[in-house]
Coordinates of C-alpha atoms in Angstrom, one line a residue:
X1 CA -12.0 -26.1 -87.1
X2 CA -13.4 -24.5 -84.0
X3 CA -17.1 -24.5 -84.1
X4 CA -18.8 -21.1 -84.5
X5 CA -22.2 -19.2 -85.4
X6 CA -21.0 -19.7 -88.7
X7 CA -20.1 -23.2 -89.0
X8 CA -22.1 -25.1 -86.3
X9 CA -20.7 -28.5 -87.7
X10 CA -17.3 -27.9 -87.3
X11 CA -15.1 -30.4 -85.0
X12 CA -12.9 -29.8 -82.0
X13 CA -9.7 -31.4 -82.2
X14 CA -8.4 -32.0 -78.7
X15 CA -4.9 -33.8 -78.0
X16 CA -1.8 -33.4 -75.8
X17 CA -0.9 -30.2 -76.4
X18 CA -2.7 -27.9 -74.1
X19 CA -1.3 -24.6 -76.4
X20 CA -4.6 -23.0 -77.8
X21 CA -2.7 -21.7 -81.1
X22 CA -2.0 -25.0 -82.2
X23 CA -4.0 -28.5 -83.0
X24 CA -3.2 -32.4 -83.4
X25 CA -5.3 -34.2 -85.9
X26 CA -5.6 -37.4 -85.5
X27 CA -5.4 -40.6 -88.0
X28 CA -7.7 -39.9 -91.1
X29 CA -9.7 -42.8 -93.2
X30 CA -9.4 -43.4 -96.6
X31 CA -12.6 -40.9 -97.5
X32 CA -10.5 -38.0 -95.8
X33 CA -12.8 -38.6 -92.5
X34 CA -11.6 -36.7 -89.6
X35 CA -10.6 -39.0 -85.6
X36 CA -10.2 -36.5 -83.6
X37 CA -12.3 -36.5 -80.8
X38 CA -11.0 -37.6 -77.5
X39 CA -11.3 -41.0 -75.8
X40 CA -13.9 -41.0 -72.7
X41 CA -12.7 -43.8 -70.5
X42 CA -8.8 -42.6 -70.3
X43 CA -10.7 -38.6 -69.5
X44 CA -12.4 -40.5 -66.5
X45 CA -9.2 -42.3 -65.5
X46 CA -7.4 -39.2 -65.1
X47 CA -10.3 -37.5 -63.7
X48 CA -10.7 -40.2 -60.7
X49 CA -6.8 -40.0 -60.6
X50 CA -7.2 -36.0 -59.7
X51 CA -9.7 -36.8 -57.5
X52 CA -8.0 -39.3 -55.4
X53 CA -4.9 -37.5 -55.3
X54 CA -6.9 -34.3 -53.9
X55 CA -8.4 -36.3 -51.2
X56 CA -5.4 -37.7 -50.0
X57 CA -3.8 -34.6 -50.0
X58 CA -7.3 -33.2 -47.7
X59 CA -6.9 -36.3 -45.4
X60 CA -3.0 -35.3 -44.9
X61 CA -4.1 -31.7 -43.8
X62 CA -6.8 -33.1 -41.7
X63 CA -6.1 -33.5 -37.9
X64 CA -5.5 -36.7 -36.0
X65 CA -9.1 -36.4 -34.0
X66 CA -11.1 -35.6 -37.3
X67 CA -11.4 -37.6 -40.7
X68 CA -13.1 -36.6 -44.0
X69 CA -15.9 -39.1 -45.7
X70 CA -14.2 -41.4 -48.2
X71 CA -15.3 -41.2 -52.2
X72 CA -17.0 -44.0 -53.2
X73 CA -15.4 -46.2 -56.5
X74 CA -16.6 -45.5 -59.6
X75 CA -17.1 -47.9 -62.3
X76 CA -18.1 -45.8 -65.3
X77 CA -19.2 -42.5 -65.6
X78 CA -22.9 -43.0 -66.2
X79 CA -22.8 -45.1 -62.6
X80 CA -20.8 -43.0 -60.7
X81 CA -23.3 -40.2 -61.5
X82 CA -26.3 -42.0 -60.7
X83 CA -24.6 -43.5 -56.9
X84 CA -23.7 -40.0 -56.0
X85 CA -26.3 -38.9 -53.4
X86 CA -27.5 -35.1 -54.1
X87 CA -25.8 -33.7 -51.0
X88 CA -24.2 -29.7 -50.9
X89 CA -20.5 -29.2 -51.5
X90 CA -20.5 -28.4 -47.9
X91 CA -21.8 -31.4 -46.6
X92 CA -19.4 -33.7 -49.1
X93 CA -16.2 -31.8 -47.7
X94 CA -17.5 -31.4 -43.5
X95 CA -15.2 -33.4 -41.0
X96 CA -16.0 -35.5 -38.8
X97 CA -15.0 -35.8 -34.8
X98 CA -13.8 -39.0 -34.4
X99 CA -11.8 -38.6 -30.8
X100 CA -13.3 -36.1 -28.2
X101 CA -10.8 -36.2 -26.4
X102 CA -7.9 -35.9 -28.1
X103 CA -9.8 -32.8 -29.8
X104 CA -10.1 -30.7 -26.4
X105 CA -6.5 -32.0 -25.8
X106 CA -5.7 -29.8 -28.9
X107 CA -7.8 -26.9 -28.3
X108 CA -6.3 -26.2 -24.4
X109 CA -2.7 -26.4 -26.1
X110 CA -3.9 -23.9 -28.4
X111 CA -5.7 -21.7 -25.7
X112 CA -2.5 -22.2 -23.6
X113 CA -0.3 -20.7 -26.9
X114 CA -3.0 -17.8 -27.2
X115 CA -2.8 -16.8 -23.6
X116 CA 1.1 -16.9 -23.8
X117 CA 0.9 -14.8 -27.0
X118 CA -1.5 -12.0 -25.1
X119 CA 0.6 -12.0 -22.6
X120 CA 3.7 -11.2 -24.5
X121 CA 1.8 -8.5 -26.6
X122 CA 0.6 -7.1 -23.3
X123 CA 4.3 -7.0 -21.8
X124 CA 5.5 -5.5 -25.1
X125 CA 3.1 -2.9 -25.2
X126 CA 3.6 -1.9 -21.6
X127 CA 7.2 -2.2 -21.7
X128 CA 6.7 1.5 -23.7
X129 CA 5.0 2.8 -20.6
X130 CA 6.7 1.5 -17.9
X131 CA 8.4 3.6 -15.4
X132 CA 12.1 4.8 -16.2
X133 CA 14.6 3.6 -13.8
X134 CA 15.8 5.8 -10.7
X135 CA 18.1 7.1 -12.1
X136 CA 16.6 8.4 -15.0
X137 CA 14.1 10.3 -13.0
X138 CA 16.4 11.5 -10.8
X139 CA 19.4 12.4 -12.9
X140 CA 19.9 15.5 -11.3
X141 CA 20.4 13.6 -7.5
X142 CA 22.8 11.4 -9.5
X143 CA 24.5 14.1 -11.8
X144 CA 25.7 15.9 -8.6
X145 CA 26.0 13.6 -5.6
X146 CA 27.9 11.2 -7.4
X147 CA 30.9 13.5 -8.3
X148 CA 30.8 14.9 -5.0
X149 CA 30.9 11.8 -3.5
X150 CA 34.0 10.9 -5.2
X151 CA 35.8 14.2 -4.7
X152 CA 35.1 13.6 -0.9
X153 CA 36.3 10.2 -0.3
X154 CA 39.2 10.8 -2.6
X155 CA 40.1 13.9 -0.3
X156 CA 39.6 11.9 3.0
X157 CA 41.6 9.1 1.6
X158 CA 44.4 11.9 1.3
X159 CA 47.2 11.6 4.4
X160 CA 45.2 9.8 6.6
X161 CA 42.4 11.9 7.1
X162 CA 39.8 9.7 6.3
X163 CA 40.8 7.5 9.3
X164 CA 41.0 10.4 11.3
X165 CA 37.6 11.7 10.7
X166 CA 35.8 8.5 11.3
X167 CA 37.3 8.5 14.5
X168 CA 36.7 12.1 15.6
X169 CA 33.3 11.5 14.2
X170 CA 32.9 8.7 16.1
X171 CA 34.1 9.9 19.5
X172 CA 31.6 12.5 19.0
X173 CA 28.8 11.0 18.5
X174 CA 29.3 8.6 21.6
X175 CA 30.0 11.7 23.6
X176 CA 27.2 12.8 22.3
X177 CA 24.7 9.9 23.1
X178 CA 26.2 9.2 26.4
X179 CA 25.5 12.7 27.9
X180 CA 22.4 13.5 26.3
X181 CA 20.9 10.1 25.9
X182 CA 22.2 7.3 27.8
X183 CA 23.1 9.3 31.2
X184 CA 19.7 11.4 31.4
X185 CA 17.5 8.7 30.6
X186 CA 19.5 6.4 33.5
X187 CA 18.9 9.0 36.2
X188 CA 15.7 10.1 34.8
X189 CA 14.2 5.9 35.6
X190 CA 16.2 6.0 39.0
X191 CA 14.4 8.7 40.1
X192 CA 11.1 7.2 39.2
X193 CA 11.7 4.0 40.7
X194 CA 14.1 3.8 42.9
X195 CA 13.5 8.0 44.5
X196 CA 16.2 10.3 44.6
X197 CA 19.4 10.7 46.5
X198 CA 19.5 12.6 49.4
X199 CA 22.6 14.2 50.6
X200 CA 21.1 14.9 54.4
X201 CA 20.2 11.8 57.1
X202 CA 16.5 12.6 57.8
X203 CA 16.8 10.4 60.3
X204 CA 19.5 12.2 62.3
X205 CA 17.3 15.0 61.7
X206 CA 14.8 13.8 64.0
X207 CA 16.8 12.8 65.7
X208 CA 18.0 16.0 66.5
X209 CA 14.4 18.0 66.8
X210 CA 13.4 14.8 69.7
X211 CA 16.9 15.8 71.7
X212 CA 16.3 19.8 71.3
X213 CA 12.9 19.6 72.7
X214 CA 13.7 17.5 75.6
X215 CA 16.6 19.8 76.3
X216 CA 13.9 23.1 76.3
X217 CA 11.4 21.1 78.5
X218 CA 14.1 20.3 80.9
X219 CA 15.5 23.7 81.0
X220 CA 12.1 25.1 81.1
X221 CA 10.8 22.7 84.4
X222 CA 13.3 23.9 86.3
X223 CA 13.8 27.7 85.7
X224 CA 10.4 28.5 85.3
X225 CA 8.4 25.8 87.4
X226 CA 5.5 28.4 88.0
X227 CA 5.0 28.6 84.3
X228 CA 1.2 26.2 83.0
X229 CA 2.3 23.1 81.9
X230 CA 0.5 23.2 78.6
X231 CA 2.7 26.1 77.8
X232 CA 5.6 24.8 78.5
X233 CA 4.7 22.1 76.2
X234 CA 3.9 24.2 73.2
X235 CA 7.3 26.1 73.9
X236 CA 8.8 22.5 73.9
X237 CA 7.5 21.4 71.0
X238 CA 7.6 24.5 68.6
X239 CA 11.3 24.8 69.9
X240 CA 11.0 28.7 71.0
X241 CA 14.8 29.7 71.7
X242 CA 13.1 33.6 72.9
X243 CA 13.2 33.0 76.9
X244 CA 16.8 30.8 76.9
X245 CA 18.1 34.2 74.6
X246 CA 16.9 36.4 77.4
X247 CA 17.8 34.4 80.2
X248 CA 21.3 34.2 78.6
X249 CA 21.8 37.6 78.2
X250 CA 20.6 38.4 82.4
X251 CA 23.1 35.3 83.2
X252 CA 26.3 36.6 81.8
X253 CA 26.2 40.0 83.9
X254 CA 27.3 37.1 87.0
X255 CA 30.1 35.1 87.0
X256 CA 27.5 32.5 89.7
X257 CA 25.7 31.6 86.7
X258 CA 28.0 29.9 84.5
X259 CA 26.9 27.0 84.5
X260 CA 23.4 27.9 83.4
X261 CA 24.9 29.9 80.7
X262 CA 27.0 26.9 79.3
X263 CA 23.7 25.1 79.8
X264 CA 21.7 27.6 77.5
X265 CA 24.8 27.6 74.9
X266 CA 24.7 23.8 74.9
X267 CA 20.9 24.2 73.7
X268 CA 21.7 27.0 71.3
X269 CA 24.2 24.5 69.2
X270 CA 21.2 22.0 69.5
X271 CA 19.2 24.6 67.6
X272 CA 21.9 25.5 65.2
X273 CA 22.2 21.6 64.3
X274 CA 18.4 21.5 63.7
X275 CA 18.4 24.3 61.2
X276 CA 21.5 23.2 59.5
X277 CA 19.9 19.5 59.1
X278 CA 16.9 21.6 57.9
X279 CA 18.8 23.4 55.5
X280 CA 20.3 19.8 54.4
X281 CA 17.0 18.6 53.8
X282 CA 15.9 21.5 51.8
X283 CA 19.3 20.9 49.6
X284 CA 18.2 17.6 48.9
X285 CA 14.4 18.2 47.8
X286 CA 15.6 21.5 45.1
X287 CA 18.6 18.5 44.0
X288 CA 15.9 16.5 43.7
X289 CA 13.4 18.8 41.7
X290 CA 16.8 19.9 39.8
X291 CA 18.4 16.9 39.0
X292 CA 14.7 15.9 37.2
X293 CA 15.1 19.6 34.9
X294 CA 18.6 19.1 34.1
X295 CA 17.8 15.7 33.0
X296 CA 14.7 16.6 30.9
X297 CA 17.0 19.4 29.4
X298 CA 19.9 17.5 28.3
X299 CA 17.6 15.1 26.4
X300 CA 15.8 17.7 24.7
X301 CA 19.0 18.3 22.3
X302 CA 18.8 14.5 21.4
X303 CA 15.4 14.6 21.1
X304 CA 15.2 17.5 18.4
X305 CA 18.4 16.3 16.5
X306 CA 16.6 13.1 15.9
X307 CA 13.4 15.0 15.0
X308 CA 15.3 17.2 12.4
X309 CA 16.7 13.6 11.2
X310 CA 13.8 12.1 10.9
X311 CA 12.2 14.5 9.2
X312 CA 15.3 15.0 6.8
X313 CA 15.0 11.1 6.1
X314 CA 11.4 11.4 5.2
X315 CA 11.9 14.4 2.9
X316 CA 14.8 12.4 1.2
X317 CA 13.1 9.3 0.8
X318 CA 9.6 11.0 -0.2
X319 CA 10.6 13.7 -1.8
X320 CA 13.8 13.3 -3.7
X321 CA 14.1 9.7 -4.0
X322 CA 10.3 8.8 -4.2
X323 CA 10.7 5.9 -2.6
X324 CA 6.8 5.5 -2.3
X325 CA 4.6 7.4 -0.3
X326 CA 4.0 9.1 3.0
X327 CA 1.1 8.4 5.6
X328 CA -0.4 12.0 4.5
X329 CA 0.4 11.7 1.3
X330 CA -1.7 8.3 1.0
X331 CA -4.5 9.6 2.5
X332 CA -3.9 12.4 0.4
X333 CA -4.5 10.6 -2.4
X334 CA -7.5 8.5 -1.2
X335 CA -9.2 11.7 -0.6
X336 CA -8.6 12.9 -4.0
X337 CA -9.7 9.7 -5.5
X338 CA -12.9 9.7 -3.3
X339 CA -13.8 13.4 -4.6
X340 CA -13.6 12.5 -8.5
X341 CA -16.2 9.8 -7.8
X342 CA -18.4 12.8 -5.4
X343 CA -17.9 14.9 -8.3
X344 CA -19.0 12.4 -10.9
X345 CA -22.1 11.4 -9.5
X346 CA -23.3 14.8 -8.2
X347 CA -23.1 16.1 -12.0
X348 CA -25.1 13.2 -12.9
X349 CA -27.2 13.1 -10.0
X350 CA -31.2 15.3 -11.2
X351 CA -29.7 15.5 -14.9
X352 CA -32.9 15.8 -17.4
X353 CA -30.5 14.1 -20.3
X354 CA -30.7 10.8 -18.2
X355 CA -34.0 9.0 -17.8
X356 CA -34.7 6.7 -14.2
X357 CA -35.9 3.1 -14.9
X358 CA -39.3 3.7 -14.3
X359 CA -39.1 6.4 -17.5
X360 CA -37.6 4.0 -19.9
X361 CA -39.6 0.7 -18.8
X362 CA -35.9 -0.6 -17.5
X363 CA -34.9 -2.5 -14.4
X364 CA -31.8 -1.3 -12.4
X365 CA -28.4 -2.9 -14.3
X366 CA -27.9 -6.2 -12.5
X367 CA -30.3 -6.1 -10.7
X368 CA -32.5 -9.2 -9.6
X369 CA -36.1 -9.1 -9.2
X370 CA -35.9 -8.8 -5.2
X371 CA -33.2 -5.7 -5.5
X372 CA -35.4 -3.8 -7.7
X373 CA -37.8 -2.5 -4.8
X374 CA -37.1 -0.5 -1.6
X375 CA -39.0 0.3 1.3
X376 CA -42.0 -1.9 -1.0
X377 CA -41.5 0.9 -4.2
X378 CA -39.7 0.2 -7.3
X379 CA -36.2 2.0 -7.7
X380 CA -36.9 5.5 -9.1
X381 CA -33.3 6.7 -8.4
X382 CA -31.0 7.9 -11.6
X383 CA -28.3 5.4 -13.1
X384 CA -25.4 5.9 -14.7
X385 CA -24.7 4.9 -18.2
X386 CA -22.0 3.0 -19.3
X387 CA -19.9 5.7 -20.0
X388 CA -20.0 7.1 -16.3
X389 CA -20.1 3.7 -15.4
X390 CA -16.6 2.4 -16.7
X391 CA -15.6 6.2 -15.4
X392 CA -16.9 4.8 -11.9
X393 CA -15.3 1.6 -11.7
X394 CA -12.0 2.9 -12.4
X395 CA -12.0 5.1 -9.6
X396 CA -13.1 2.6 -7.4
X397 CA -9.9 0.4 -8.9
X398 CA -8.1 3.4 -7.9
X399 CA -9.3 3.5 -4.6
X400 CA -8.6 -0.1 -3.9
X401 CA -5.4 -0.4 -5.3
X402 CA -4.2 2.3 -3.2
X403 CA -6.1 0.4 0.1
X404 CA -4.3 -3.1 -0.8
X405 CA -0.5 -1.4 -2.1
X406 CA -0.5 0.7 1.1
X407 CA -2.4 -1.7 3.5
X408 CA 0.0 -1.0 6.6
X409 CA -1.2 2.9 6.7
X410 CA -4.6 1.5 7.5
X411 CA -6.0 -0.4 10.2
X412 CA -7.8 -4.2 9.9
X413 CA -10.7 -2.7 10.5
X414 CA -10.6 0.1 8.3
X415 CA -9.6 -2.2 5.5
X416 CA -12.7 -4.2 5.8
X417 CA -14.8 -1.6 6.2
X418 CA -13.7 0.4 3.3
X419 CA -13.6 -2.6 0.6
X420 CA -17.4 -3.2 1.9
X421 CA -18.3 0.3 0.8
X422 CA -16.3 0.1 -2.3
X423 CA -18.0 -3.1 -3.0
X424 CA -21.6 -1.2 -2.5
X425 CA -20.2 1.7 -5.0
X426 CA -19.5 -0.6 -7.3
X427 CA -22.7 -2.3 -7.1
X428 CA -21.6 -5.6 -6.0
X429 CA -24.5 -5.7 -3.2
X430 CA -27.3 -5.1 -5.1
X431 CA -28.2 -2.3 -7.9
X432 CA -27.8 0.9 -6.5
X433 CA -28.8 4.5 -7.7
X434 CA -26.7 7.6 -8.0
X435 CA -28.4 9.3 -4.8
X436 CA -27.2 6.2 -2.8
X437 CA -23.9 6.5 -3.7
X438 CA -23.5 10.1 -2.9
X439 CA -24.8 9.3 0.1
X440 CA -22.5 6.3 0.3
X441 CA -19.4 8.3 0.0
X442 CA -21.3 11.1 2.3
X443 CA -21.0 8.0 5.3
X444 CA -17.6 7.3 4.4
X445 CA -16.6 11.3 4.6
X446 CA -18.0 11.2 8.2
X447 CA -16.8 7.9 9.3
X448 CA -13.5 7.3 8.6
X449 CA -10.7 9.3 10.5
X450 CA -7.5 9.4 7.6
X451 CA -10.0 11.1 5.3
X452 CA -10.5 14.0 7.8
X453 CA -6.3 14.5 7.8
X454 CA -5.7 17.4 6.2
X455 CA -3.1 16.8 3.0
X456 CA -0.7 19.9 3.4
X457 CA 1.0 18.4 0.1

């Protein structure tokens, strides 16, 4: 009985069973009349039933700072329809705020759970490009100094002789430090400050040189009283022993003169005293220049074993272990990082496939309306696009990581000096064109000392 082109009058018979193949009549009159069509007001029952039941379920769903609008009651289908307002579907299901408050409350827990979630994505994607552990990158260090560690302290561990080895080693090195470090160095500040030893009395020495000069005058006034007095004097004085040799030598052909000849001996000895206390003397000043060699000389084996150490440490630490980086090897770096950048910008710097601001009717990137003149004319130096730009910035991240990570290899003042040009590199100053940069990095070249070191590797 299901109407069609055919048979317009036919009559839908709609019941409880919701199959399609099959139909429920329902009671029929006395003149075969068909009652089948449905009832209206239990359709709108359950159709208000639906309805509330799908709102509740919305309002469950619905958070505790928003609420939906409430459907009105209907009384019958022909009022509901007319006290429905003609509003879109949008507007009839849009929730409205009803506590601020609690609302951002929400919203920063969520941002809160984002960030967390970022950050664990971001740790589990570096985790695949982090660094492998020491001894993965330097299995070869570990691979043979570990056996031959243990071979060696199981062999000194053998019979005593480990015992015996740190002792003999340490004898030796005290041996070692006490003659060629601790003695040296202690004579070495006594003779600065305190002045050296002297083996002779310089003041018997004077001593001496008064008496045999008084003894020549004396002997002098009275053998040869006719002779000036000034020259006596000199004779006195300069300690000439040339007329008491020749007077000695005329006095011993006479036994008369005996006495003056024990005389001129008794001044002889005085001379021989002088020069030995002379001699003395002389000792003491070549001890003196000497001792100050032979104490230079036993420090300088101390001095270049703890070169060749030091230098051994550094080459360890640098260069097998890589525990960080050397002073050169810093700078080295800087430099290298600071060339990219020169490199960068002199390729882009009087390109024809990049067009100034004035060209393109464009202002400087960032730049205010004060920082787009110079010297009263409008920048007409080259920019860098965004490409070269990101480029840019990453060398200057470069640059300043390895200025903060490696701070001690650079003084306070170089520090602030550098992260100010960085800064005006980067633009943070004001807008700046590629010929200021160049010359930028050009000032910086010049300027600093650790980028004129030389990087030997």
């Amino acid at each position: 009985n299901t109407p069609t082109m055919s048979n317009p009058n036919a009559k839908v018979n709609i019941g409880t069973n919701s199959n399609p193949n099959t139909s429920q009549e329902g009671p029929s009159t006395g003149d075969g009349g068909d009652f089948g069509f449905f009832d209206s007001s239990q359709q709108l029952d359950e159709i208000e039933r639906l309805d509330v039941a799908a709102t509740d379920e919305s309002m469950r769903k619905t958070p505790s700072w928003a609420a939906l609008p409430q459907p009105s009651s209907k009384h019958g289908l022909n009022e509901s329809m007319q006290s429905i307002p003609e509003t879109s579907p949008d507007e009839q299901t849009r929730a409205k705020v009803t506590n601020l408050h609690l609302m951002a409350k929400e919203v920063g827990s969520l941002l809160d759970v984002m960030k967390d979630v970022i950050a664990m994505q971001r740790a589990r994607r570096l985790d695949v490009l982090k660094q492998p552990n020491w001894m993965r990158r330097n299995w070869y260090i570990t691979a043979l100094g570990v056996p031959a560690f243990l071979f060696l302290c199981i062999r000194l561990s053998e019979n005593g002789y480990g015992i015996q080895f740190i002792k003999f080693t340490a004898s030796q090195i005290i041996t070692f430090f006490k003659e060629h470090i601790n003695e040296p160095v202690v004579a070495i500040f006594d003779e600065l400050v305190k002045g050296s030893e002297n083996i002779s009395d310089r003041e018997t020495r004077n001593i001496v040189v008064e008496n045999l000069q008084l003894m020549i005058r004396s002997w002098l006034d009275e053998n040869y009283p006719s002779m000036n007095e000034q020259e006596r004097d000199f004779r006195a004085k300069s300690m000439d022993m040339s007329l008491i040799e020749t007077k000695k030598a005329e006095s011993l052909k006479t036994f008369y003169e005996i006495n003056n000849v024990i005389r001129m001996s008794f001044i002889e000895a005085q001379f021989l005293k002088k020069e030995m206390m002379n001699a003395l003397v002389a000792l003491d000043d070549m001890q003196a220049s000497n001792n100050m060699n032979m104490n230079l000389a036993a420090v300088t084996p101390a001095v270049f074993l703890i070169y060749a150490c030091q230098r051994m440490l550094r080459f360890v630490r640098y260069a097998l272990l890589k525990l960080g980086k050397s002073k050169e090897e810093t700078y080295g770096s800087f430099q290298h990082g600071l060339l990219e950048m020169e490199r960068l910008l002199v390729m882009r710097d009087n390109s024809s496939s990049y067009q100034t601001p004035m060209l393109r009717h464009d202002s400087v990137a960032g730049a205010g309306p004060a920082q787009q003149t110079r010297g009263g004319l409008r920048h007409d130096g080259i920019v860098l696009r965004s490409d070269d730009l990101g480029m840019m910035m990453l060398h200057i991240h470069e640059l300043r990581t390895i200025l903060w990570r490696d701070r001690r290899r650079f003084s306070s003042n170089d520090i602030r000096s550098v992260a100010e040009d960085l800064a005006e590199l980067a633009g943070e100053r004001g807008a700046v064109c590629v010929s200021q940069q160049i010359q930028i990095i050009a000032r910086m070249s010049r300027t600093y000392a650790f980028l004129r070191v030389r990087n030997h590797g």
